[in-house]
Coordinates of C-alpha atoms in Angstrom, one line a residue:
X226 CA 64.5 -99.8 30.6
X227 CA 66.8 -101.5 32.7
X228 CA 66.6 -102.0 36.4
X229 CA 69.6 -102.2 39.4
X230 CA 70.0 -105.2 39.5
X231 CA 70.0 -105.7 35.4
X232 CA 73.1 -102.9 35.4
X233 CA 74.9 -104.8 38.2
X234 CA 74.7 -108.3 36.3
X235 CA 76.2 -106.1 33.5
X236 CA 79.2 -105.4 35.4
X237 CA 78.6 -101.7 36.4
X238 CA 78.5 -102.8 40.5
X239 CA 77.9 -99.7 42.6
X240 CA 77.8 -97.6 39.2
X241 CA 74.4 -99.5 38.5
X242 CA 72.5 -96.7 41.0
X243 CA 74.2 -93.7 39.5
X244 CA 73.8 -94.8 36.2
X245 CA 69.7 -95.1 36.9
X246 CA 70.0 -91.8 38.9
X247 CA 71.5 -90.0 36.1
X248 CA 69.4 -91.2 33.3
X249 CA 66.0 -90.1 35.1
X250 CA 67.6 -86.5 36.2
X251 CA 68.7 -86.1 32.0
X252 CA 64.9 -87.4 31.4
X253 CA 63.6 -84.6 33.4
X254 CA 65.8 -81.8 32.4
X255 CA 64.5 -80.0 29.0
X256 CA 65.7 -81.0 25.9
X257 CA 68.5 -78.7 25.5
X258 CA 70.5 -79.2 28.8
X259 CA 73.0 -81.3 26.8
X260 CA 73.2 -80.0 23.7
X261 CA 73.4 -76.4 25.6
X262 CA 76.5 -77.4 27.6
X263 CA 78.2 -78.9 24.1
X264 CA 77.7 -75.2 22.8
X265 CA 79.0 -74.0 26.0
X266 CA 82.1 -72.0 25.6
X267 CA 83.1 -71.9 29.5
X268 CA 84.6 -75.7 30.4
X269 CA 83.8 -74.6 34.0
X270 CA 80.5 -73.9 33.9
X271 CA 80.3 -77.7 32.0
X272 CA 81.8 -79.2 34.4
X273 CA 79.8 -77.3 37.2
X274 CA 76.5 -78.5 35.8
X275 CA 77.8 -82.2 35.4
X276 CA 79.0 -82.2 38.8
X277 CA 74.7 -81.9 39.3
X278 CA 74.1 -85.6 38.5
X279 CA 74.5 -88.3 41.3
X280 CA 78.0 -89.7 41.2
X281 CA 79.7 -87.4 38.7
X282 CA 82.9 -85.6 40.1
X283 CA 85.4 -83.3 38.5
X284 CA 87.7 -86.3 36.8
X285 CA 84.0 -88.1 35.0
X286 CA 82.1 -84.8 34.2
X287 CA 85.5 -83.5 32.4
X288 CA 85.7 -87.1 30.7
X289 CA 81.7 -86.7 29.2
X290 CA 82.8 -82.7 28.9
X291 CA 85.7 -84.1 26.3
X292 CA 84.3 -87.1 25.0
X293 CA 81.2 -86.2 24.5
X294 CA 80.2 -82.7 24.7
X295 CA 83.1 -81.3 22.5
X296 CA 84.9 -79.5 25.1
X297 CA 88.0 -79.6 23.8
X298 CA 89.9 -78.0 27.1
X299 CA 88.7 -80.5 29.2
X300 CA 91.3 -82.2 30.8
X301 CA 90.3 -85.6 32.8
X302 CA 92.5 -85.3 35.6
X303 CA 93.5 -88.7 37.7
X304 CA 96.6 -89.8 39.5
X305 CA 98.5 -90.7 36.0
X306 CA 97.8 -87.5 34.3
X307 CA 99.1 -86.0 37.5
X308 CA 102.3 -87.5 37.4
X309 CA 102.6 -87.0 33.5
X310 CA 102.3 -82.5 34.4
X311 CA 105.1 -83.4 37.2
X312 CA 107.3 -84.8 34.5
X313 CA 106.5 -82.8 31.8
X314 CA 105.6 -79.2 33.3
X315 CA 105.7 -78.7 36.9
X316 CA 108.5 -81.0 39.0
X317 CA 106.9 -78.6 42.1
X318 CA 103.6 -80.7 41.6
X319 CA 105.9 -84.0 43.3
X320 CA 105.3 -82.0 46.3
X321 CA 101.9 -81.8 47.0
X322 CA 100.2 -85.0 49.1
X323 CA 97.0 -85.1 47.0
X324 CA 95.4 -84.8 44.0
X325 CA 92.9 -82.0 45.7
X326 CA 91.0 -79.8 44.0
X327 CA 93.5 -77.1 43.7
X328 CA 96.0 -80.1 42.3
X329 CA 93.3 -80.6 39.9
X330 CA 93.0 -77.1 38.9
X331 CA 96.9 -76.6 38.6
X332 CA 97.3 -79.7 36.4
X333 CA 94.5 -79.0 34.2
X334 CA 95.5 -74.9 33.7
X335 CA 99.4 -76.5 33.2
X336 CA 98.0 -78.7 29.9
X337 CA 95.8 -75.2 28.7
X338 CA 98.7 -72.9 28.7
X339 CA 100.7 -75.5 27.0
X340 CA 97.7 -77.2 24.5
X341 CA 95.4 -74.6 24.2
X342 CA 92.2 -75.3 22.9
X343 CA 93.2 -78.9 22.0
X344 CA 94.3 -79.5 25.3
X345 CA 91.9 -82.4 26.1
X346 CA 92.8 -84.6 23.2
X347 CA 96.2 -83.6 24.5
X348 CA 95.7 -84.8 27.5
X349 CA 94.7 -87.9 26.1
X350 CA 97.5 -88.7 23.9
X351 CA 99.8 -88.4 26.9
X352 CA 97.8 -90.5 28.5
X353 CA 97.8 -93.3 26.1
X354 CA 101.6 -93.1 25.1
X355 CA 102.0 -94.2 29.1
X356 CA 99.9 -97.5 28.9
X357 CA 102.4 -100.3 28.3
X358 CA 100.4 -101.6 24.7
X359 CA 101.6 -98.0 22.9
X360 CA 105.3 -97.5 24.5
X361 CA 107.0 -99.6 21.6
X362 CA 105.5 -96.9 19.2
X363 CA 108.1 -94.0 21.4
X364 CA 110.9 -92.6 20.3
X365 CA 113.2 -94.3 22.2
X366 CA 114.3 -91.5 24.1
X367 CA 111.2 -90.7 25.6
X368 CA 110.8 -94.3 26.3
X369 CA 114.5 -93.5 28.5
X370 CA 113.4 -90.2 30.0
X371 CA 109.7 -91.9 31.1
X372 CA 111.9 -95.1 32.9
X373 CA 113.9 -92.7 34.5
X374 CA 111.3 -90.7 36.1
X375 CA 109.7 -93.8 37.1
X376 CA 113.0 -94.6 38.9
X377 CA 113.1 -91.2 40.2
X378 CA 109.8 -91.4 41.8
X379 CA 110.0 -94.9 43.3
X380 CA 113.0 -93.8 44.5
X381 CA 111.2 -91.3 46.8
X382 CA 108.5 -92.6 47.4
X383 CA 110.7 -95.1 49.1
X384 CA 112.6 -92.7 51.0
X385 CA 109.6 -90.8 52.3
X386 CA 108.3 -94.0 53.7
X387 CA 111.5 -95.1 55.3

C-alpha cells in the first residue's frame, strides 16, 4: 500500500491524505457498504453517506454516486454546470451570489424534472459539449446561442463590478 508521501509524488498533492483516509474508513466498513449504496434507490441518502468519508463533499460524492455507483440522477454540480441550468432552465439562477447548497439543490432538481432518471449522464453531456475540444461537433446554432450567453454574462459581470 502506498504511503503520503508516495500519493503526493503521484500528483494527488493535499488529495494524498484523503485519499489514505478514505481507503482505510472503506477497509473498515462491512463488505456491502458500497455495493448497498449502488442498489440504493434514494440519490440522497448516497450522497449523505459519501459525504461520511474525509474530504468528500456534495459535488465528489455525486461524481462516485454517478460514475461509479450507478446512480443515474446524480448530478455533479460545479460552477460550469451552474451556469449551463441558468442558460438552459432557470435565467433566475444568474441571481444568486453562490453556488450554496440550496444553489446545488435547485440546479440538480432543474436537470431531474427535465432528464429524469438519466439525468446524470445528462448532466454530463452538457458538460462536455461546453469544453472547447467537442464545440466543433455543435450544431452551429447552439455554438451561437452558447457565445452569446457568454457575452451576456461577461457583460454583467462587468457591470456589477464597475
Amino acid at each position: 500500500a502506498a504511503d503520503e508521501e508516495e500519493l503526493r509524488g503521484l500528483g494527488l498533492g493535499y488529495r494524498a491524505d484523503y485519499v489514505l483516509q478514505t481507503a482505510r474508513a472503506l477497509q473498515s466498513r462491512s463488505d456491502g457498504w458500497l455495493e448497498g449504496l449502488r442498489r440504493s434507490e434514494d440519490p440522497e441518502e448516497v450522497r449523505q453517506e459519501l459525504c461520511t468519508l474525509r474530504g468528500v463533499g456534495p459535488k465528489v460524492a455525486d461524481c462516485v454516486a454517478l460514475f461509479s455507483l450507478d446512480q443515474c440522477e446524480a448530478v455533479p454540480v460545479d460552477t460550469h454546470v451552474w451556469d449551463i441550468a441558468c442558460r438552459e432552465f432557470d435565467p433566475s439562477l444568474r441571481e444568486c451570489a453562490s453556488l450554496t447548497p440550496a444553489v446545488y439543490a435547485r440546479v440538480g432538481e432543474l436537470f431531474r424534472s427535465r432528464f429524469g432518471v438519466c439525468s446524470g449522464w445528462a448532466h454530463q453531456l452538457l458538460f462536455a459539449a461546453e469544453l472547447p475540444q467537442f464545440r466543433s461537433r455543435l450544431p452551429e446554432d447552439i455554438v451561437e446561442q452558447m457565445q452569446l450567453w457568454r457575452a451576456e454574462e461577461k457583460s454583467l459581470k462587468q457591470q456589477a463590478a464597475a
